[in-house]
Coordinates of C-alpha atoms and ligand atoms in Angstrom, one line a residue:
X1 CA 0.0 0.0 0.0
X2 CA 0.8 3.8 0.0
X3 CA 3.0 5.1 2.7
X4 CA 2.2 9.0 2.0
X5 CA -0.2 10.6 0.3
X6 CA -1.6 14.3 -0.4
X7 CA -4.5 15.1 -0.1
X8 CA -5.4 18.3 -2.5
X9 CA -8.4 19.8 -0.9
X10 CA -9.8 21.7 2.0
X11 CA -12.9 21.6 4.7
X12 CA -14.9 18.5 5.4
X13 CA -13.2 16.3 2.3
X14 CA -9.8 16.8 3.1
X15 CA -10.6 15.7 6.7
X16 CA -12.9 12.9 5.0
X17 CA -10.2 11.6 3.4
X18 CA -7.1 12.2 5.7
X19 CA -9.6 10.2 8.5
X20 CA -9.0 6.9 5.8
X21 CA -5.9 7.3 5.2
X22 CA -5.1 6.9 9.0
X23 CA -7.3 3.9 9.2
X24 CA -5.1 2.7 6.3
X25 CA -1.6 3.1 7.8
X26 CA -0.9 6.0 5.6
X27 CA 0.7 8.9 5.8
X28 CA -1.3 12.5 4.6
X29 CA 0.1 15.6 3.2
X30 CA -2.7 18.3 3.8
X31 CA -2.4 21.5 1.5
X32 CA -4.0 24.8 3.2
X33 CA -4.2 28.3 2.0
X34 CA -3.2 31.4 4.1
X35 CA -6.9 31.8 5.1
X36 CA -7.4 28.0 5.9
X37 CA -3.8 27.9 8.0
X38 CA -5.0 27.2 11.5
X39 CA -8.1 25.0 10.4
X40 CA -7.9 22.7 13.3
X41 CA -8.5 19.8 10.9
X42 CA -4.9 20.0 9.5
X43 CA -3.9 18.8 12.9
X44 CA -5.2 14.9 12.1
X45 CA -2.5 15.2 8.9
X46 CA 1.0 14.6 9.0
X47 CA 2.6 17.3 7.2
X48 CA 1.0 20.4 6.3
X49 CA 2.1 22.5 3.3
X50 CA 0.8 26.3 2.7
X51 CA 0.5 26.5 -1.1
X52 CA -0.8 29.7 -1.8
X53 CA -3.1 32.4 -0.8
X54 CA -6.9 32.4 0.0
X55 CA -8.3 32.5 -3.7
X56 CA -8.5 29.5 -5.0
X57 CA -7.0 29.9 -8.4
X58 CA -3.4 30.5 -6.5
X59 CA -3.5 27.7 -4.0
X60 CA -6.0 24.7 -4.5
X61 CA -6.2 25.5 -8.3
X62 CA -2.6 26.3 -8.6
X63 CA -1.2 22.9 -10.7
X64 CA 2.6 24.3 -10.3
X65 CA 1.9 24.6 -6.3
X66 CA 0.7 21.2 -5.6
X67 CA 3.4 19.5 -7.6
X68 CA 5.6 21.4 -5.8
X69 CA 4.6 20.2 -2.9
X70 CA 4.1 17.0 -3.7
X71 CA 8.1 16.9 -4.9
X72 CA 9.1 18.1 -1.3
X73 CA 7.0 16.2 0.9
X74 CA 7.7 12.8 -1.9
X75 CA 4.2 11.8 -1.3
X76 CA 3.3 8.7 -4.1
X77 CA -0.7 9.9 -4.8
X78 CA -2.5 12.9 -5.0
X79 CA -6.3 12.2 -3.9
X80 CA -8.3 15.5 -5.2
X81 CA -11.0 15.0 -3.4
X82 CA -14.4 17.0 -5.0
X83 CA -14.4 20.1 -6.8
X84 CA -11.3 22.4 -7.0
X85 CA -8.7 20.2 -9.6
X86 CA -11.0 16.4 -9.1
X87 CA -12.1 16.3 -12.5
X88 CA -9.4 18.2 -14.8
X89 CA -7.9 16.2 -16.7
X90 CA -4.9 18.2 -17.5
X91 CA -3.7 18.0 -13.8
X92 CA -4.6 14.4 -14.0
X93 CA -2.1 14.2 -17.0
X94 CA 1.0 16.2 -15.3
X95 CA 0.8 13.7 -12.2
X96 CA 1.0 10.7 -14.3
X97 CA 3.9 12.1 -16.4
X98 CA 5.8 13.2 -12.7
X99 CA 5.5 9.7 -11.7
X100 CA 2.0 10.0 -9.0
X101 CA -0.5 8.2 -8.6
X102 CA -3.9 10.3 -9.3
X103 CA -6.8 9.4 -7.1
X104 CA -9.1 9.0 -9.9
X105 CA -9.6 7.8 -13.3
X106 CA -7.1 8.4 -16.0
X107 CA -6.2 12.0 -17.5
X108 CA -8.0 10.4 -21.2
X109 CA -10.8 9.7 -19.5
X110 CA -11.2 13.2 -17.5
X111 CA -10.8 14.4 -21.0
X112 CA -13.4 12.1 -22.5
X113 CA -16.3 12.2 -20.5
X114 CA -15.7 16.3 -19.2
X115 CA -16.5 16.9 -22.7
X116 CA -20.4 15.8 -22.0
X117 CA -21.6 15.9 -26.3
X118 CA -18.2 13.2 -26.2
X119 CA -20.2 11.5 -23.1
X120 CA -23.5 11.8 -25.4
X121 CA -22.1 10.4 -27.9
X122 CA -20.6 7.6 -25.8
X123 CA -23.9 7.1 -24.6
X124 CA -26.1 6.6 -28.0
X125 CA -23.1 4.2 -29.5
X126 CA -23.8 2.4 -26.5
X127 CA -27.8 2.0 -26.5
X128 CA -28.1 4.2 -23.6
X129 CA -31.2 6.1 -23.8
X130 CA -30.6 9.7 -24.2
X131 CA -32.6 13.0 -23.9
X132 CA -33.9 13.4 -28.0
X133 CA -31.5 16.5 -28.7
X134 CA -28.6 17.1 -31.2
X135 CA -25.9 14.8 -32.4
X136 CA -22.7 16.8 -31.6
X137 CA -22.1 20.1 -30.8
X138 CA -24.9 23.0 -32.6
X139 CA -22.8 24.7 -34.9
X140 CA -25.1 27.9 -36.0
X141 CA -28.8 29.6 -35.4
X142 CA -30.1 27.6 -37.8
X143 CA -28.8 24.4 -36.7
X144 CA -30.1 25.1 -33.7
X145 CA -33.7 25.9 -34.8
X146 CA -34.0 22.9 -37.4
X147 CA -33.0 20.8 -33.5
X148 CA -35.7 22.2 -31.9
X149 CA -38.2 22.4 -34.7
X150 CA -37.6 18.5 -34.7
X151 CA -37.8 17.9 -30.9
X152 CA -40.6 20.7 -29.6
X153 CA -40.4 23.1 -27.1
X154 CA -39.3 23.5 -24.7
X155 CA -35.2 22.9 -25.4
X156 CA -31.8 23.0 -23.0
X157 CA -29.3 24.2 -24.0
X158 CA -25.9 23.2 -22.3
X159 CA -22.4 23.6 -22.4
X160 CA -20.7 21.1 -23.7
X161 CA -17.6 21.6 -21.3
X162 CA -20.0 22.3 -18.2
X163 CA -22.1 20.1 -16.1
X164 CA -23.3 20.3 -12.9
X165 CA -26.2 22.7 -14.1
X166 CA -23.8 25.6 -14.9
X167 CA -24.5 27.3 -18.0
X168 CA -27.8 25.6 -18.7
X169 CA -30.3 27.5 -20.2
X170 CA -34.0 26.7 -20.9
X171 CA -35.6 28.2 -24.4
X172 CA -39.7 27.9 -24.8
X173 CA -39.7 28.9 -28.7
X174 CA -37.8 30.3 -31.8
X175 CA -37.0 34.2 -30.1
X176 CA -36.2 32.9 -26.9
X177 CA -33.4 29.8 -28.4
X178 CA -31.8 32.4 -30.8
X179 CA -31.5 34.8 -27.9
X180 CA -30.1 32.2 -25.5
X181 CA -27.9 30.7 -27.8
X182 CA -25.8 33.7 -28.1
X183 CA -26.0 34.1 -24.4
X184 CA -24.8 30.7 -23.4
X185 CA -22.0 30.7 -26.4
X186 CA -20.7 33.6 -24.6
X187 CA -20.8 32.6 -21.1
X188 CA -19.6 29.0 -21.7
X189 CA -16.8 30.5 -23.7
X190 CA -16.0 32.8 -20.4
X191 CA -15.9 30.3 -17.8
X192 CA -14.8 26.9 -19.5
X193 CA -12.6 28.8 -22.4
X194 CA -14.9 26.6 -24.6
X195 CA -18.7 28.0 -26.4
X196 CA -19.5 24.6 -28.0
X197 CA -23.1 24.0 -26.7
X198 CA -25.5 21.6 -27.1
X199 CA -29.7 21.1 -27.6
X200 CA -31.5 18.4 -25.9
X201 CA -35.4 18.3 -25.4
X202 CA -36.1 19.7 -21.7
X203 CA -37.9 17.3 -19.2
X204 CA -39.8 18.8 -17.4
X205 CA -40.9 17.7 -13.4
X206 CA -38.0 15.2 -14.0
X207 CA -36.2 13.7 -11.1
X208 CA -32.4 13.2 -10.8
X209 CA -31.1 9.7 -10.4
X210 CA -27.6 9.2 -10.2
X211 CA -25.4 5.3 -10.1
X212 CA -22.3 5.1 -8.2
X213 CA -19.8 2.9 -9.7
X214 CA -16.5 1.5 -9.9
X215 CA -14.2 0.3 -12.3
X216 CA -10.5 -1.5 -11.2
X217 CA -7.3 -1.2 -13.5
X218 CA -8.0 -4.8 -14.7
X219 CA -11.7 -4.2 -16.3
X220 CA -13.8 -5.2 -13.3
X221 CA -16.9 -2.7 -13.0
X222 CA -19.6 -2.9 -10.3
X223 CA -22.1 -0.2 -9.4
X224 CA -23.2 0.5 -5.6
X225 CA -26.9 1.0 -6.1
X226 CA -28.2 4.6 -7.1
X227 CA -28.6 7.8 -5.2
X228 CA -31.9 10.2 -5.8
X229 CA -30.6 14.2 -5.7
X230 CA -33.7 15.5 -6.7
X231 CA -34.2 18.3 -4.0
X232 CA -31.8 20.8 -5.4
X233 CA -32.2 24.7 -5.7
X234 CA -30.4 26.3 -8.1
X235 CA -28.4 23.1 -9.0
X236 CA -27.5 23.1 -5.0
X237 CA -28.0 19.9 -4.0
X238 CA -30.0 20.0 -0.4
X239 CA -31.3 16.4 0.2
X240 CA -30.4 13.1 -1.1
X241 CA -31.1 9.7 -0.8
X242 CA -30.8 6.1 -1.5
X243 CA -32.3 3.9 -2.5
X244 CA -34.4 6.5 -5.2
X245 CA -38.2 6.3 -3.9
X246 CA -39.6 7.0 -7.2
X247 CA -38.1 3.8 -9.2
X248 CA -39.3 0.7 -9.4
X249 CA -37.1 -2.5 -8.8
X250 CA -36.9 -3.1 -12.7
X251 CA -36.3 0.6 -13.6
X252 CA -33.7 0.6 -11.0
X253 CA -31.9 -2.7 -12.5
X254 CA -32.1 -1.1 -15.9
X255 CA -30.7 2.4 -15.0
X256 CA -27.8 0.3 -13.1
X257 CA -27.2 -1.7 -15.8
X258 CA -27.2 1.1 -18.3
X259 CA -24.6 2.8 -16.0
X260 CA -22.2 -0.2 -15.9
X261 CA -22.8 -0.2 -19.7
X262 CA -21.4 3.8 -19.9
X263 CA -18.5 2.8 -17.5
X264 CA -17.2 0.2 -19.7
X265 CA -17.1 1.5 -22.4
X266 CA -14.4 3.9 -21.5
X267 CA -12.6 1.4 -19.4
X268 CA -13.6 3.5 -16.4
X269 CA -11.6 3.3 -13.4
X270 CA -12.0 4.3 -10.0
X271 CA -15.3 5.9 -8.1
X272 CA -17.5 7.8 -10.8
X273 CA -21.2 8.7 -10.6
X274 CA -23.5 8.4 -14.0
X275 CA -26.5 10.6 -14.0
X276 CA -29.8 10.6 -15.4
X277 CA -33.3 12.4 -15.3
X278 CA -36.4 10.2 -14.8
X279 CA -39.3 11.7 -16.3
X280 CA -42.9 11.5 -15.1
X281 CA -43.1 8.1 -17.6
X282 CA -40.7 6.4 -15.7
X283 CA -38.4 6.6 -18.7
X284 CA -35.0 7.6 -18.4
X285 CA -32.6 9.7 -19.9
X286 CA -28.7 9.8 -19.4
X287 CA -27.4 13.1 -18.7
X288 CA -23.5 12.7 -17.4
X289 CA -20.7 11.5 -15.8
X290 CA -19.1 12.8 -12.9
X291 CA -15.1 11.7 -12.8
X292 CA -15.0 12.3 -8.9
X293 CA -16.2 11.0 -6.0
X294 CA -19.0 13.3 -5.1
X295 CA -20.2 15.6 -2.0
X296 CA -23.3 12.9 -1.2
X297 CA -21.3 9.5 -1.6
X298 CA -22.1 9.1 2.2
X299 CA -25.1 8.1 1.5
X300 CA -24.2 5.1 -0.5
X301 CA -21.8 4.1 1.8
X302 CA -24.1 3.6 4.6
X303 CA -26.7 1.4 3.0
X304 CA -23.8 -0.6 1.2
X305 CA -21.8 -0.4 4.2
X306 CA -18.6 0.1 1.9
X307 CA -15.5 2.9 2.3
X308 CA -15.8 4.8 -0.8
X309 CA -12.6 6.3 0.0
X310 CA -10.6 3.4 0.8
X311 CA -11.6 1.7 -2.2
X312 CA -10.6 4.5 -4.4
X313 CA -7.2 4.3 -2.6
X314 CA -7.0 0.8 -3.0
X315 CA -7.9 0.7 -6.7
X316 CA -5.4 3.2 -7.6
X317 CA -2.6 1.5 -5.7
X318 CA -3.6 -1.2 -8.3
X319 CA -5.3 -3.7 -6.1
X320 CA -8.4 -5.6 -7.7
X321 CA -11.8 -4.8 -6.8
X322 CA -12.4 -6.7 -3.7
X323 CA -16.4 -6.6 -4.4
X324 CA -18.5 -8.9 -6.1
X325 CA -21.9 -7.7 -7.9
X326 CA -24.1 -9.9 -6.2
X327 CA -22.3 -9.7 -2.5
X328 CA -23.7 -6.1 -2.5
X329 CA -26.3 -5.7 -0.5
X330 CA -28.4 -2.2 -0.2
X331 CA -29.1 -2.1 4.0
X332 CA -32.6 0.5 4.7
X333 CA -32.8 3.8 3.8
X334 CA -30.0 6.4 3.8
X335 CA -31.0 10.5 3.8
X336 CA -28.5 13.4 3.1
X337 CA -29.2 16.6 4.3
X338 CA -26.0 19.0 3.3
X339 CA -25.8 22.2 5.8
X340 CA -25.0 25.4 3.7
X341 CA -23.8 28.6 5.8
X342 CA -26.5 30.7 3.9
X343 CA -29.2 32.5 4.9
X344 CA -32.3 30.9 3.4
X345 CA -34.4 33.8 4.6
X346 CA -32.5 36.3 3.1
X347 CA -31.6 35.4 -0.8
X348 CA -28.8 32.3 1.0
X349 CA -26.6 35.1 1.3
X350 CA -23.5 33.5 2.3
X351 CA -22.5 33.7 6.0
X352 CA -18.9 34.2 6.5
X353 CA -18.0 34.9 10.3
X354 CA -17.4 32.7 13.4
X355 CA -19.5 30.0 14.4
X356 CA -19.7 30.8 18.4
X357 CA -21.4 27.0 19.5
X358 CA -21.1 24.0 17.9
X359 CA -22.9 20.7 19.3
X360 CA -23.5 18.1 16.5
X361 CA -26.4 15.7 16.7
X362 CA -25.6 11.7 16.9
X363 CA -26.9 8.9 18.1
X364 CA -28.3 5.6 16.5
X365 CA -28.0 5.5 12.4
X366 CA -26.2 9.0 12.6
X367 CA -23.1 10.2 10.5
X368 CA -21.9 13.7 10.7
X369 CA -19.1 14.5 8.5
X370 CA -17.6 17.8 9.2
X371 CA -14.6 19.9 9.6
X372 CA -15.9 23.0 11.9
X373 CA -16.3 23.4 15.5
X374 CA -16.8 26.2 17.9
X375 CA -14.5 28.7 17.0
X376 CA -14.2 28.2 13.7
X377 CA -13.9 31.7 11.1
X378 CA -15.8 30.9 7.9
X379 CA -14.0 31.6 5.1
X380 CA -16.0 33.7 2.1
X381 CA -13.4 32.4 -0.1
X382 CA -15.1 29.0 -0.6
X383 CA -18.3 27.5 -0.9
X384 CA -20.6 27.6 1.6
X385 CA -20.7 23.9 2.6
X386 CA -20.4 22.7 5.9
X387 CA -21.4 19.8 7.1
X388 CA -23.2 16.9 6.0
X389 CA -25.6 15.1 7.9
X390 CA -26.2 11.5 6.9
X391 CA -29.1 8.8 8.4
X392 CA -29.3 5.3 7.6
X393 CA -32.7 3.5 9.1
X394 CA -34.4 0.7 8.1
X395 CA -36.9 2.1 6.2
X396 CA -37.8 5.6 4.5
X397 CA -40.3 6.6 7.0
X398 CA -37.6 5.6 10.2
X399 CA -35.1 7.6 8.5
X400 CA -37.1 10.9 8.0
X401 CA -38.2 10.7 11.5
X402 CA -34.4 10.2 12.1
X403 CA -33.5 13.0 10.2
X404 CA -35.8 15.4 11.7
X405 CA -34.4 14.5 15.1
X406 CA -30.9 15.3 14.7
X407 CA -31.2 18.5 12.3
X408 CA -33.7 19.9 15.6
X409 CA -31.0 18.9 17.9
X410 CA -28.1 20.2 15.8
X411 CA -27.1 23.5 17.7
X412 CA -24.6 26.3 15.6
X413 CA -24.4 29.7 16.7
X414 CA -23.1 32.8 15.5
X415 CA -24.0 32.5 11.7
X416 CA -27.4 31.2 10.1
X417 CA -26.9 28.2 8.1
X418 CA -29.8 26.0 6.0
X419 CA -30.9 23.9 8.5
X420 CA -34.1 25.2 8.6
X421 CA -34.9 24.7 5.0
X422 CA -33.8 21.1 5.1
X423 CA -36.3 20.6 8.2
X424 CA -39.3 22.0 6.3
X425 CA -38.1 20.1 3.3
X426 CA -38.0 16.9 4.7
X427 CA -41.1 17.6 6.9
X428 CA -43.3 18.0 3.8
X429 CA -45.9 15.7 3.2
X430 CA -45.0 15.5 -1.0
X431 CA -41.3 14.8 0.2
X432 CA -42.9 11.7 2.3
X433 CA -44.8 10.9 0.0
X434 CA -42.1 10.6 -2.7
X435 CA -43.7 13.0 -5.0
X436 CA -41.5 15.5 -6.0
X437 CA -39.5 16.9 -9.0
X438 CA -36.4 19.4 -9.6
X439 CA -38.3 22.5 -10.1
X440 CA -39.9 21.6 -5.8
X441 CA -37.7 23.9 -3.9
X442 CA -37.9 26.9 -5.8
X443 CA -42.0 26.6 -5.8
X444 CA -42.4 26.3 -2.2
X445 CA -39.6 29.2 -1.4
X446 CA -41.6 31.1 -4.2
X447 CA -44.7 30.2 -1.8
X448 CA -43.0 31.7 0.8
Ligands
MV4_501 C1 -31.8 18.6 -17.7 C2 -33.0 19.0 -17.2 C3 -34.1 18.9 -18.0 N1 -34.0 18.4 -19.2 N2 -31.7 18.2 -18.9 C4 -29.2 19.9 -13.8 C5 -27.9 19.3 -13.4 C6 -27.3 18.9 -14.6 N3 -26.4 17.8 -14.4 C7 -28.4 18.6 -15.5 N4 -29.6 19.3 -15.0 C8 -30.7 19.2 -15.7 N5 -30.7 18.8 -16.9 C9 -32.8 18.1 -19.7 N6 -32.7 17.6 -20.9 C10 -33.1 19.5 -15.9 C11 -32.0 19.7 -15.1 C12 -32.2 20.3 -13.9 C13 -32.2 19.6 -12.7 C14 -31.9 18.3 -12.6 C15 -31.9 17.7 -11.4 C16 -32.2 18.4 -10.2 C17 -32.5 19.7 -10.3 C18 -32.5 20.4 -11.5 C19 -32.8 21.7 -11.5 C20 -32.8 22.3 -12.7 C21 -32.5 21.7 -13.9

């Protein structure tokens, strides 16, 4: 195994991950900014290194930095944890060629599937149902309006090097598409460096089911059940859960199987997470793939009852997947509620400033992953997240009432956080009842 790895992150992953290294008998490099220096968390690694200042793009984004780093402390993998540098596959590419070992899948594959018309495309030449939309990238207006005039409003139209919901944009006739292609071309050029769009068919009241899966160096590929995100504002994720309440066995062994089907055909390797929108048919559409292990993966690792983390670590040591298809076996109900520090009554303005009393919930079937405590000076430099609260109970309705119990006993002072929203979330009856779709948080904050 390992003997030292770094971890390239910051907040609750870095500790998420540093926590299984330790379990493993390895040692962790932590990276920190100036404004993340005295982040108590960096105490549980072995060698901290301050690579930069507080934004982002000259310390956790900073490729040069890391590798730097990396040289001095002679750590042998890089895990990147989510966000920041997890899914870009040109950092992916300078640690193979300097000789360490990326926590991920391979820099070709980062490249291949980031590109999400290359994923499409993956995806059709696979029989893997996608939305109705266009072939490759829309060239021109007209392109564009013979797509639409072929699929019916209303259209999506989405960067092709997004994802994630950024730069989507949602067109209800011929004005409306010509205007917002323009408009996305230029924003998608802006923040991915990149205006290729494309056109796919919008679903509307769809939910959002995602497969968790993982692929060895030696062409094994399982999947660990799927996870439903569909209580999302503003592609925020705020609940999630497993198993999905609004599948049925067989559309859950299809979606599964269509997921494996994805992740083979790239050779995938290590965690990854395939997406897809369910509409109110039951049919379903892929959308994605995410390279990374994601914020939520909690969740499937309490009703599978398998380190998502250690495995990644594992497989990119080279080890074989230790995990047979039909020895996994889904445990009860697992809900996700992710604590923001926003201000849901005030527009989730963010909520920098120091959290004056900290008492996490626990107890029976209760995870709390989280790097603050009392004390603790929110940066504004990074998002928002911090904390996750995870439930696993036997069944859905055990693990609601579970829920509700530790968000109400969850005590953090001194800045407002979304705890509150998650409570009435989960307390609704349509969320117990299962019957909800993406556009369900904005209506009921549009409610009031
Ligand atoms: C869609 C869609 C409707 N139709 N694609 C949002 C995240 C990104 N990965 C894809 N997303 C969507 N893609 C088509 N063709 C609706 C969404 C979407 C959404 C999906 C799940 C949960 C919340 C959402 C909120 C807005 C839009």
């Amino acid at each position: 195994m390992f003997s030292r790895i770094m971890v390239a992150n910051r907040g609750e992953i870095a500790l998420r991950i540093i926590r299984a290294c330790r379990e493993m008998g390895i040692e962790t490099v932590a990276i920190c900014s100036k404004s993340d220096e005295n982040a108590r968390y960096l105490k549980q690694a072995d060698i901290t290194v301050c690579i930069g200042p507080p934004e982002s793009d000259g310390s956790y984004l900073n490729i040069p930095s890391i590798i730097s780093a990396a040289e001095i402390t002679d750590i042998e993998a890089i895990h990147p944890g989510y966000g920041f540098l997890s899914e870009v596959g040109h950092f992916a590419e300078v640690c193979e060629s300097s000789n360490i070992v990326f926590v991920g899948p391979r820099s070709e594959v980062l490249k291949k599937l980031g590109n999400k018309t290359e994923a499409r495309k993956i995806a059709i030449a696979n029989k893997v149902p996608v939305v109705p939309g266009s072939e490759s990238v829309v060239k021109d207006q007209q392109q564009a309006l013979d797509i639409a005039h072929k699929i019916g409003y209303p259209v999506i139209i989405k960067a092709s090097a997004g994802g994630g919901g950024r730069g989507m944009r949602v067109a209800h006739n011929n004005i409306s598409l010509v205007n917002s292609l323009a408009i996305a071309q230029r924003e998608a050029e802006s923040a991915f460096k990149d205006p290729s769009i494309y056109i796919e068919k919008y679903i509307e009241d769809a939910r959002h089911v995602e497969v968790q899966i993982f692929g060895d160096n030696y062409g094994n590929i399982i999947h660990l059940g799927e996870r439903d995100c569909t209580l999302q504002r503003r592609h925020q994720k705020l609940v999630e859960e497993s198993p999905s309440p609004s599948i049925s066995e067989r559309l859950r062994e299809d979606i599964c199987k269509a997921a494996v089907k994805i992740a083979r055909a790239v050779n995938y390797t290590n965690a990854g997470t395939v997406e897809f929108l369910v509409d109110k048919e039951g049919k379903f559409y892929f959308i994605e793939v995410n390279t990374r292990l994601q914020v939520e993966h909690p969740v499937t690792e309490m009703v599978t009852g398998i380190d998502l983390v250690k495995q990644q670590i594992r497989i990119a040591y080279g080890e074989r997947l230790n995990i047979k298809q039909k020895k996994i076996n889904n445990q009860g109900v697992s809900l996700e509620c992710r604590v923001y520090a926003e201000d849901p009554s005030n527009g989730f303005r963010p909520q920098p400033g120091k959290i004056t009393m900290y008492n996490p919930p626990g107890g029976r079937g209760v995870r709390v992953d989280s790097h603050v405590h009392a004390g603790y000076e929110i940066s504004p430099y990074y998002d928002s997240l911090i904390s996750k609260v995870i439930v696993n109970q036997k069944t859905r309705e055990e693990a609601i009432a579970c829920m509700k119990r530790a968000l109400n006993e969850y005590e953090i002072e001194g800045i407002k956080t979304t705890i509150p929203l998650s409570l009435e979330l989960i307390s609704h009856p349509q969320f117990a009842n299962g019957n909800i779709n993406t556009n369900f948080v904005e209506n009921l904050l549009s409610k009031g």
